Tab-separated table of C-alpha atoms and ligand atoms in Angstrom:
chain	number	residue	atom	x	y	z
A	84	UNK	CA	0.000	0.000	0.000
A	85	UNK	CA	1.247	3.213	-1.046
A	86	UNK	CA	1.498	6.580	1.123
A	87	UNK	CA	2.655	9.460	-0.181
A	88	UNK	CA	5.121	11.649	2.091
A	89	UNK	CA	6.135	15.363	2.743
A	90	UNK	CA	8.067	17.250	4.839
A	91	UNK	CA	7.103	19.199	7.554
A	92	UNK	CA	8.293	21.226	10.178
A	93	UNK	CA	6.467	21.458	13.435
A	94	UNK	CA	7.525	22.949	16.360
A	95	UNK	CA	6.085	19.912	18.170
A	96	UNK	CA	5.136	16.995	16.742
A	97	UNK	CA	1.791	16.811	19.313
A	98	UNK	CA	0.135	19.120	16.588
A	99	UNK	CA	-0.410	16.439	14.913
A	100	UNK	CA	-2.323	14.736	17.516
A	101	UNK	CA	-3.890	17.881	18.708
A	102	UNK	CA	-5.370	18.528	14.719
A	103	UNK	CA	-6.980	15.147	14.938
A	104	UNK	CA	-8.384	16.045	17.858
A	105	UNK	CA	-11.568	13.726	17.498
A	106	UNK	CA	-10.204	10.357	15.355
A	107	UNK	CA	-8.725	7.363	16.555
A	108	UNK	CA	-5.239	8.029	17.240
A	109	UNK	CA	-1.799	6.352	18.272
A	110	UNK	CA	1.122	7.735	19.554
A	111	UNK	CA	4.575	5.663	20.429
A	112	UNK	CA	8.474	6.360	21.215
A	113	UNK	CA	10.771	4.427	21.328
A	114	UNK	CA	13.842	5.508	22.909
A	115	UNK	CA	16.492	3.082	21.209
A	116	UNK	CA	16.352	5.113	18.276
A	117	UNK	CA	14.725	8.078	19.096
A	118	UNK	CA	11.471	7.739	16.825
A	119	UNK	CA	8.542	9.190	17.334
A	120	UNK	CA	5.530	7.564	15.225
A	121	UNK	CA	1.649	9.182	15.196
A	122	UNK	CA	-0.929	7.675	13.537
A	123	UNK	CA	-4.561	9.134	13.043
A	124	UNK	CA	-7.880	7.900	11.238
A	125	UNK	CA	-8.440	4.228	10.998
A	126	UNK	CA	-7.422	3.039	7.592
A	127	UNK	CA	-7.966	-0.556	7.914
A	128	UNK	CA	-8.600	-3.741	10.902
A	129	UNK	CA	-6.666	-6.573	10.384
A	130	UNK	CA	-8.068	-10.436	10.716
A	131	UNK	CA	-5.806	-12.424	12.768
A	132	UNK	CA	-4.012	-14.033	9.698
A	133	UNK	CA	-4.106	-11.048	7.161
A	134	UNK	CA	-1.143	-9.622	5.749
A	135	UNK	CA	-0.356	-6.366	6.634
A	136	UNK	CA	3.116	-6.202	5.655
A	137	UNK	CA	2.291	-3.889	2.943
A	138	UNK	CA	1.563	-0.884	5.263
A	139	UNK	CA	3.944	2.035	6.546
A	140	UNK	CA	2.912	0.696	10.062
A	141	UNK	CA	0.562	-0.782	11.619
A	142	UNK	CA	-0.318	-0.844	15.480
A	143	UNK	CA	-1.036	-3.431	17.528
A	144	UNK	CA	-2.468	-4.218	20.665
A	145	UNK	CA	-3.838	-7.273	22.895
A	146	UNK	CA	-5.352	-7.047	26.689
A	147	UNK	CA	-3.637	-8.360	29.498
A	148	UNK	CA	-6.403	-10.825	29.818
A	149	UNK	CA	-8.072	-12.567	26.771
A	150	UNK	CA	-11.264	-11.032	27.520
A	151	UNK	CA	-12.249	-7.595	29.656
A	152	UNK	CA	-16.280	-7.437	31.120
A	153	UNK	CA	-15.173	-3.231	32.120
A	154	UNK	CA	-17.006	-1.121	30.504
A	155	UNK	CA	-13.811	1.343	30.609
A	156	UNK	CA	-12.022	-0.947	28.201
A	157	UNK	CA	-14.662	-1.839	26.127
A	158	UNK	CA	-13.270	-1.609	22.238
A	159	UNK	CA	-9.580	-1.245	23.807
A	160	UNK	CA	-7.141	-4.067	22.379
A	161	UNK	CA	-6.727	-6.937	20.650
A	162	UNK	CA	-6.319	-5.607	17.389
A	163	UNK	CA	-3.949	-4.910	14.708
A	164	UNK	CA	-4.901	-1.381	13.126
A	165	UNK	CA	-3.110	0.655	9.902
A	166	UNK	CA	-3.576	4.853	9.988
A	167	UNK	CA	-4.442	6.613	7.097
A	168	UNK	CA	-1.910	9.704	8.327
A	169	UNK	CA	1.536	9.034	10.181
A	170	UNK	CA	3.687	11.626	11.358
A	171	UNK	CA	7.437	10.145	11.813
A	172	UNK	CA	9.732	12.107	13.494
A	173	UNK	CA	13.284	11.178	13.683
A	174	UNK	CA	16.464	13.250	13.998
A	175	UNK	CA	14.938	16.348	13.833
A	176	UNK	CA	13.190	15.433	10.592
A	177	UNK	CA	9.610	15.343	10.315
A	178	UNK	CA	7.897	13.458	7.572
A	179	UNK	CA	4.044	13.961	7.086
A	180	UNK	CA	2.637	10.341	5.675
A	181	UNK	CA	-0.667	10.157	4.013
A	182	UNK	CA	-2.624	7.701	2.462
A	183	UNK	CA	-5.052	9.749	0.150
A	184	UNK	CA	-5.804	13.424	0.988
A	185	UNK	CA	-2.899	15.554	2.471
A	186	UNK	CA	-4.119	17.281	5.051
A	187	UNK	CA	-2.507	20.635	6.663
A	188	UNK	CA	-1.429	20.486	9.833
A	189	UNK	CA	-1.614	23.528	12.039
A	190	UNK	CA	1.380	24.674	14.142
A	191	UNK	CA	-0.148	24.561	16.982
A	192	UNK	CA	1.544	26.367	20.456
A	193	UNK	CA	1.504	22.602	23.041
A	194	UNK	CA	1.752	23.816	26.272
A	195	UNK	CA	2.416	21.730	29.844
A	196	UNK	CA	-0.998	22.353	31.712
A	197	UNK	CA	-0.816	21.638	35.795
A	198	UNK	CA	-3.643	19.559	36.565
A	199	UNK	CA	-5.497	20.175	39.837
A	200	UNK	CA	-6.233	16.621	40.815
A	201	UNK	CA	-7.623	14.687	44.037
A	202	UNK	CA	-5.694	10.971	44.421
A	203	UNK	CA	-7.555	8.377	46.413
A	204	UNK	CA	-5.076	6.192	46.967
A	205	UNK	CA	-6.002	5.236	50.688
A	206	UNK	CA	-6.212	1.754	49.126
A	207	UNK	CA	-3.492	-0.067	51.856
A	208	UNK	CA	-6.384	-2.013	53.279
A	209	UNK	CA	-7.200	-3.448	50.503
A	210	UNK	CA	-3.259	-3.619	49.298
A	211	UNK	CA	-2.626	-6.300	52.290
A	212	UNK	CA	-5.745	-8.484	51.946
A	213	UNK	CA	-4.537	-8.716	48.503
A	214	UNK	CA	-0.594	-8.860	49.045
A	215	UNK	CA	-1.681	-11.857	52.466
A	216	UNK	CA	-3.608	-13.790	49.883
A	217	UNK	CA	-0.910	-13.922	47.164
A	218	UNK	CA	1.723	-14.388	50.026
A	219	UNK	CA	-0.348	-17.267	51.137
A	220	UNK	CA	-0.159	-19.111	47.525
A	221	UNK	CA	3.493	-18.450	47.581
A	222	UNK	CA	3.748	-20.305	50.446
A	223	UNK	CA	1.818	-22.928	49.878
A	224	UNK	CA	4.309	-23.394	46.933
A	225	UNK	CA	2.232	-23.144	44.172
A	226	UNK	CA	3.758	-20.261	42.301
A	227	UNK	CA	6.948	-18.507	43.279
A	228	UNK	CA	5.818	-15.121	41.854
A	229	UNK	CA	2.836	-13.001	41.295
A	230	UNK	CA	2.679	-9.830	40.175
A	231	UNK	CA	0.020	-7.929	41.806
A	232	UNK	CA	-1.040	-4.471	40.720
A	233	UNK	CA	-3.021	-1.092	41.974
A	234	UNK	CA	-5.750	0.729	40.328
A	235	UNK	CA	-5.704	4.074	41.718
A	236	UNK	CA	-8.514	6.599	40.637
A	237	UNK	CA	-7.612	10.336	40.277
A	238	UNK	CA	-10.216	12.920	39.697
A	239	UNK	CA	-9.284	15.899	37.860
A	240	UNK	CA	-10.836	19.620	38.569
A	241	UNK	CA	-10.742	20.029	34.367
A	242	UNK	CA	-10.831	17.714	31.413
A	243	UNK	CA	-7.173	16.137	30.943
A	244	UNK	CA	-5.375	17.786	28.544
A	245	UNK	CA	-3.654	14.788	26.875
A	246	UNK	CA	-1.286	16.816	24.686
A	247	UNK	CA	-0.115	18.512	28.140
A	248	UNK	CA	0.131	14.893	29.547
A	249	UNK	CA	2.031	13.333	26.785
A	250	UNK	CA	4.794	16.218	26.675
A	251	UNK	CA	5.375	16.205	29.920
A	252	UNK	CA	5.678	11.997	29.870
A	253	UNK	CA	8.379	13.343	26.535
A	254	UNK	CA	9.936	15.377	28.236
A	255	UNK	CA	10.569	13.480	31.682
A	256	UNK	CA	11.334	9.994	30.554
A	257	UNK	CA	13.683	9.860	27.800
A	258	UNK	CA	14.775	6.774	28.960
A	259	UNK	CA	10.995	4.970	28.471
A	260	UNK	CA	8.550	4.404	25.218
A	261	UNK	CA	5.597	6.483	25.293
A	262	UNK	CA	2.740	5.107	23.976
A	263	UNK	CA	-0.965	6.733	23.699
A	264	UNK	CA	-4.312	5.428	22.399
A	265	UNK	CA	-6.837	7.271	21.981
A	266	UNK	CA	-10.512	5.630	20.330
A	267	UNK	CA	-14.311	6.420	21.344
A	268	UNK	CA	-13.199	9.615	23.629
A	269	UNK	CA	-10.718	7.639	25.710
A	270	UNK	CA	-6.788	7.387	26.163
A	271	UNK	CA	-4.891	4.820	27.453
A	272	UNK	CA	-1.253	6.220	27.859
A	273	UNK	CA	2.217	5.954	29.765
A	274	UNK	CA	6.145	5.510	29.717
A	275	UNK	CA	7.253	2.149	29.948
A	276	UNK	CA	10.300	0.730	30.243
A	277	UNK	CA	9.874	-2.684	29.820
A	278	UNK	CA	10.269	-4.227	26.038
A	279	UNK	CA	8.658	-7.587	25.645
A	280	UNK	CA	10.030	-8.308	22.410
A	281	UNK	CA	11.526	-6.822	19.041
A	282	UNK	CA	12.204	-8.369	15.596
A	283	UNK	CA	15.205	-6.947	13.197
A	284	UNK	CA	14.574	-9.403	10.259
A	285	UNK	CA	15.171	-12.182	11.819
A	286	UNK	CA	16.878	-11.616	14.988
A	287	UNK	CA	14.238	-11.580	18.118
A	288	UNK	CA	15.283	-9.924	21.196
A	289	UNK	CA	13.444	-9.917	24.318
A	290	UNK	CA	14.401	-8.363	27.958
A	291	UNK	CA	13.972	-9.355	31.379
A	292	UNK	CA	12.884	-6.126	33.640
A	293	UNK	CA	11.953	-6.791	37.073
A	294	UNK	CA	13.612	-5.915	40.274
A	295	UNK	CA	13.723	-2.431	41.236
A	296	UNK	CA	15.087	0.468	43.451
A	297	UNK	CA	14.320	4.285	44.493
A	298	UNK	CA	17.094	6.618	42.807
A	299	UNK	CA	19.135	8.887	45.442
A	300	UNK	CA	20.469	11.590	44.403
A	301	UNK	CA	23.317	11.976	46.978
A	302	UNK	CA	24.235	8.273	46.006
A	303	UNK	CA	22.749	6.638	43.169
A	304	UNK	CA	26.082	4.337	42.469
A	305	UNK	CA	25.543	2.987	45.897
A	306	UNK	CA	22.142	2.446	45.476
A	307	UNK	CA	22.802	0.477	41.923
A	308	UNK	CA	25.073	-1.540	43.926
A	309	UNK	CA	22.987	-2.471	46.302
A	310	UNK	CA	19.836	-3.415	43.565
A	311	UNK	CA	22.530	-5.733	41.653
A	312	UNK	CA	23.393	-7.450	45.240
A	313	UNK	CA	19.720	-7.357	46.048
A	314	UNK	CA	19.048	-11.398	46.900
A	315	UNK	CA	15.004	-10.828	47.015
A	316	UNK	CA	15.258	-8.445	43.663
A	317	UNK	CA	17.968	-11.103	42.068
A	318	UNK	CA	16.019	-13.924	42.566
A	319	UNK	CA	12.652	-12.185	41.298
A	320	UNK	CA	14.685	-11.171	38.425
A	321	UNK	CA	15.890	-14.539	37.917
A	322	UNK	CA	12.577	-15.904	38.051
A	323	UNK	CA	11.958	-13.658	34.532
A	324	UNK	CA	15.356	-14.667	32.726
A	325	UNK	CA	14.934	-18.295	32.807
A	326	UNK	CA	11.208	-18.180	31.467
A	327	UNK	CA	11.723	-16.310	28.722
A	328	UNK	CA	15.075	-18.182	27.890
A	329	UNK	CA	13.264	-21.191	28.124
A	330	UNK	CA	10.266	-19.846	25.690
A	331	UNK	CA	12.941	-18.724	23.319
A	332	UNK	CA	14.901	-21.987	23.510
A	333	UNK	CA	11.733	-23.962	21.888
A	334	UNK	CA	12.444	-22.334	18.785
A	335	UNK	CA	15.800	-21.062	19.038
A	336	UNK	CA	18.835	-23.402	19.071
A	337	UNK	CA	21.063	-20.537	20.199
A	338	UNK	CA	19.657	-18.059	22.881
A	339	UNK	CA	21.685	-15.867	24.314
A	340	UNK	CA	21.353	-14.034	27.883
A	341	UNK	CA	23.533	-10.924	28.244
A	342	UNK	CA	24.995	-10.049	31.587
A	343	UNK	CA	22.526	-8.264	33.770
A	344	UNK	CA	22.541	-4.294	34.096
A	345	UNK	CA	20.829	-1.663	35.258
A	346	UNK	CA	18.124	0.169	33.928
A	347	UNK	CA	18.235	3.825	35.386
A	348	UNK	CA	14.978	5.532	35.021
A	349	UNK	CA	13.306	9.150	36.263
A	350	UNK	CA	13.099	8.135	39.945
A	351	UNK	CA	13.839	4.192	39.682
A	352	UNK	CA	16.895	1.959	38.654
A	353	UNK	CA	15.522	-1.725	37.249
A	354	UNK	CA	17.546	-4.517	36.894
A	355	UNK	CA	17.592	-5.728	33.044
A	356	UNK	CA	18.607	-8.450	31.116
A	357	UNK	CA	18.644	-8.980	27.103
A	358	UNK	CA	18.188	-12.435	25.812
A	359	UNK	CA	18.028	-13.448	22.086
A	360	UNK	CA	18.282	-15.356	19.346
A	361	UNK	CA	17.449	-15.903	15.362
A	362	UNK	CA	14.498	-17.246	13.852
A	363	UNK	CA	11.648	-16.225	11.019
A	364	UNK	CA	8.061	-16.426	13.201
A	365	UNK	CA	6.126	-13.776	12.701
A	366	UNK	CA	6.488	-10.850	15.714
A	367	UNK	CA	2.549	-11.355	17.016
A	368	UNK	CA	3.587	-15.091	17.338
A	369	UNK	CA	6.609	-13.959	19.550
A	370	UNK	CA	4.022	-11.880	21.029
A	371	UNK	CA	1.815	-14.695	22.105
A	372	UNK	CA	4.552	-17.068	23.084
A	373	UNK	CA	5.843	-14.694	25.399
A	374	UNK	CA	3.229	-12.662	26.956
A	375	UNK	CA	2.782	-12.606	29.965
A	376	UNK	CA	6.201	-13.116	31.255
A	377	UNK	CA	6.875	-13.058	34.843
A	378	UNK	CA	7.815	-9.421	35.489
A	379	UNK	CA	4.059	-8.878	34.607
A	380	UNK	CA	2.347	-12.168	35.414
A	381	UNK	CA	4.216	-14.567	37.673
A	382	UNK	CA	5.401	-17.813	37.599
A	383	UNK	CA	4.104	-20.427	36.781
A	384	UNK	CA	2.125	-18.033	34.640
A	385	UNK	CA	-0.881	-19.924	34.400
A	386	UNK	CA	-1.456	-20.323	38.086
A	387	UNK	CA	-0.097	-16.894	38.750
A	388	UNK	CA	-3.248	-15.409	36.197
A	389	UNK	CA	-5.438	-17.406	37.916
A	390	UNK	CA	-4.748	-15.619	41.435
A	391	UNK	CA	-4.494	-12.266	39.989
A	392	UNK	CA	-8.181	-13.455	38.542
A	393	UNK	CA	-9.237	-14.327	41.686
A	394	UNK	CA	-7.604	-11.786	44.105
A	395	UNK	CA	-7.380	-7.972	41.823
A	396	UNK	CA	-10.367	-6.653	42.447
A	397	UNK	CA	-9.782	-4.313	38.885
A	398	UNK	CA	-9.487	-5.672	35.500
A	399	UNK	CA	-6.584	-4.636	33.861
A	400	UNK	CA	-7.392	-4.271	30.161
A	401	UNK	CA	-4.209	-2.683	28.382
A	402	UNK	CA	-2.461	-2.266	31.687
A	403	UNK	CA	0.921	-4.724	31.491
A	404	UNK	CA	-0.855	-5.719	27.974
A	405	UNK	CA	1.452	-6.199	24.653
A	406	UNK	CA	1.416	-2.577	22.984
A	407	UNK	CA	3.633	-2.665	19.674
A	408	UNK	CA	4.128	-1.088	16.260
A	409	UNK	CA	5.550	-3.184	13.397
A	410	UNK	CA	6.529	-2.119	10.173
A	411	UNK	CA	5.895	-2.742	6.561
A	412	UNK	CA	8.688	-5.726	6.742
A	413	UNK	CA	6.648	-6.863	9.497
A	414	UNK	CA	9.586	-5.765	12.019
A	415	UNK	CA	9.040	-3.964	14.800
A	416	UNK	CA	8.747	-3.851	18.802
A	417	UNK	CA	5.815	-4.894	21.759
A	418	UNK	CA	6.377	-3.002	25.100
A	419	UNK	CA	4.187	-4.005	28.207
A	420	UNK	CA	1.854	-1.222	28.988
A	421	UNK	CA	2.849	-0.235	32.314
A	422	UNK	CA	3.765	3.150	34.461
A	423	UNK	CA	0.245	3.504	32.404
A	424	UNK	CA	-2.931	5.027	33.490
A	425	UNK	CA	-6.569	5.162	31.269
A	426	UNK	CA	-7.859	8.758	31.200
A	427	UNK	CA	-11.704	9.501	30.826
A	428	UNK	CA	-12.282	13.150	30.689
A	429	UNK	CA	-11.628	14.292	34.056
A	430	UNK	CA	-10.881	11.269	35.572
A	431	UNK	CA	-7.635	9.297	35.497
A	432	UNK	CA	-7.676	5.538	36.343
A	433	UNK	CA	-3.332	4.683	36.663
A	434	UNK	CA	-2.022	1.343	37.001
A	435	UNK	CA	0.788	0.668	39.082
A	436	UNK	CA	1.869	-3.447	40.110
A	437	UNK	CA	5.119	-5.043	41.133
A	438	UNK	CA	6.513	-8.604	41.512
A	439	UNK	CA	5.968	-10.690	44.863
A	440	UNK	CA	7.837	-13.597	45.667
A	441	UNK	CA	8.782	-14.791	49.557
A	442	UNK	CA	10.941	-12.547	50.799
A	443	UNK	CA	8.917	-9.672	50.021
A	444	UNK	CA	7.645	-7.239	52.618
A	445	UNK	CA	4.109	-6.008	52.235
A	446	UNK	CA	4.854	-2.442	52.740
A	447	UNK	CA	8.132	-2.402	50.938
A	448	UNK	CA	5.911	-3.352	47.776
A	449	UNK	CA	3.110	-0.833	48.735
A	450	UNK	CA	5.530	1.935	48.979
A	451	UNK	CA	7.714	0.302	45.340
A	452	UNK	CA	4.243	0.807	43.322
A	453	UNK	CA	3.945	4.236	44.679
A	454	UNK	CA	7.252	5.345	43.725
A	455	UNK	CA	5.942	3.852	40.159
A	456	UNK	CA	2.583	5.726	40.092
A	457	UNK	CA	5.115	8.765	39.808
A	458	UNK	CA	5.598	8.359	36.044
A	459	UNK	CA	1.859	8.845	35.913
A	460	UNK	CA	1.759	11.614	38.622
A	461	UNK	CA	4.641	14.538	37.674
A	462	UNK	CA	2.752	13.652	33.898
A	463	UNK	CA	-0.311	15.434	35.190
B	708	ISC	C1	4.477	-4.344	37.103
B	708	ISC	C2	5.208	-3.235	37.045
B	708	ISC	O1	6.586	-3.259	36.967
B	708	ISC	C3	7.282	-4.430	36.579
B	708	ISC	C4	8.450	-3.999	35.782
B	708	ISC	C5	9.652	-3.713	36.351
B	708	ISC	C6	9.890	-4.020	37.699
B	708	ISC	C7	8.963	-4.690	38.433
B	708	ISC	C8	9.234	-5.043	39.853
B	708	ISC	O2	10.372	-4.829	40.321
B	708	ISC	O3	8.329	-5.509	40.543
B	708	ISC	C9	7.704	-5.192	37.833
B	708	ISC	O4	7.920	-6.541	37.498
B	708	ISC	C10	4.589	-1.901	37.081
B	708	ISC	O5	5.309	-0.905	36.963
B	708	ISC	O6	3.345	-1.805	37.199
């Protein structure tokens, strides 16, 4: 399929996403090569097996769950979806893509709006029934890792102003993709750091993240020290290397895990691991062999779903969910959709989770998602 390109030059690429202020949009940026990709206006839905190779890009996304009953994800995920108007900035270069019409884009001024918001995130109560009844399956030995997660509302005195929101996520993560979807007068957006997997061709690479501590500024080399010799956040990381290694090894002859480093974010350092290999399946097959892996599930993953089933009393739609844009090779990168939040006009539902396995403290992990929920927070 055939779009036709022109340059443009935008003081901010958000006009873009600001001019299509009403259509179905997509946003993503992926820090490893600095590109920023918008797509507007629905161009075409893609049946599970259809070819879509032939498109600039196309964006893709599944819940965390097969299935969401939430009314506030209804019509969110599980699709594969081509734009009929991309914006691609890279280097400094903007290139307008469209598919029929050009359109004019405005040069719009994006400014960073404060948000006057109320957070009602008294939710420890309910935090420790849910982190004693996860502890309790731990110990009864029949997974050795869940990851539980928070849904904390925040209620707005004025309608979100997502351009605002996604300049400031820009602007204060540069080490994290953004990603934004916006469809029927709803965005689900955030700055995650966690890749589930990429395709080059025909190498696939896929990362362990899990394991995590504050930043300081007085001394953050001590403090990545003492995350790397972390025996609770080594062994939950550990936990996350050797399943997706083990995945990868059912296809792959050759896998290869990379020493493990540290991920330093805006106000957290992660511990992170690459593993990967060579082989020709298709990226949304990698995506389904490998979702959810432990840093967002648990492990055994299909006991640890069944507790989060059982115990989160919120249904996570996108949150931790595959979010990915692949290109007209069919190459292309799925992050998990996390440090995330949904935004409904005024209100702001974020999503905020972390790994538990025996050693870990209730509070400790209370206090960890907090310090996550910040991403979302200094965004507003
Ligand atoms: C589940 C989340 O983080 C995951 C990614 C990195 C580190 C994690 C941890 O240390 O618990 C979590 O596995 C979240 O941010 O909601």
């Amino acid at each position: 399929m055939k779009y036709q390109k022109t340059e443009v030059k935008l003081d901010n690429s958000l006009s873009f996403w600001k001019h299509f202020d009403k259509e179905e949009r997509v946003l993503f940026y992926n820090p490893l090569n600095n590109e920023l990709i918008i797509g507007a206006k629905r161009l075409k839905t893609f049946g599970q097996e259809e070819n879509y190779n032939n498109y600039l890009y196309v964006f893709s996304s599944r819940t965390f769950f097969d299935s969401v009953k939430d009314q506030k994800w209804a019509e969110f995920g599980n699709e594969t979806v081509a734009f009929e108007y991309y914006l691609v900035e890279k280097k400094g270069k903007q290139t307008l893509y469209y598919f029929e019409d050009l359109v004019e884009i405005e040069n719009l001024k994006i400014k960073s709006n404060e948000h006057f918001y109320n957070i009602s995130a008294d939710d420890y109560e309910e935090w420790k029934e849910l982190f004693a009844n996860v502890y309790y399956e731990i110990s009864s030995r029949k997974v050795n890792k869940v990851v539980i997660s928070r849904e904390v509302k925040i209620v707005c005195e004025t309608l979100v102003n997502t351009e605002s929101v996604l300049k400031n996520l820009l602007e204060k993560n540069q080490n994290s993709f953004i990603f934004a979807y916006f469809k029927n007068g709803k965005t689900f957006l955030g700055a995650t750091p966690e890749i589930l997997v990429q395709k080059e061709k025909d190498n696939i690479i896929s990362y362990a993240l899990a394991g995590t501590i504050l930043r300081n500024d007085e001394d953050d080399e001590l403090q990545k020290m003492m995350l790397l010799n972390d025996r609770k956040n080594r062994y939950e990381h550990q936990i996350v290397i050797d399943k997706i290694a083990d995945v990868m090894k059912q296809y792959i002859r050759d896998v290869i895990i990379d020493e493990i480093k540290i991920l330093t974010l805006k106000n957290l350092h992660h511990l992170q691991t690459r593993i990967y290999g060579k082989d020709n399946s298709t990226l949304s097959e990698w995506v389904t062999r490998l979702h959810p892996t432990p840093a967002l599930g648990g492990n055994p993953a299909y006991k640890a779903l069944e507790i989060i089933k059982k115990y989160e009393k919120h249904e996570r739609g996108l949150y931790a969910a595959p979010i990915g844009i692949m290109d007209e090779n069919g190459d292309g990168i799925f992050v998990a959709g996390i440090r995330s939040a949904l935004i409904c006009k005024n209100m702001v539902f974020a999503y905020t989770g972390g790994g538990i396995v025996d050693k870990s403290e209730c509070e400790a992990e209370y206090i960890e998602t907090n310090n996550k929920l910040k991403t979302i927070i200094e965004s507003l």
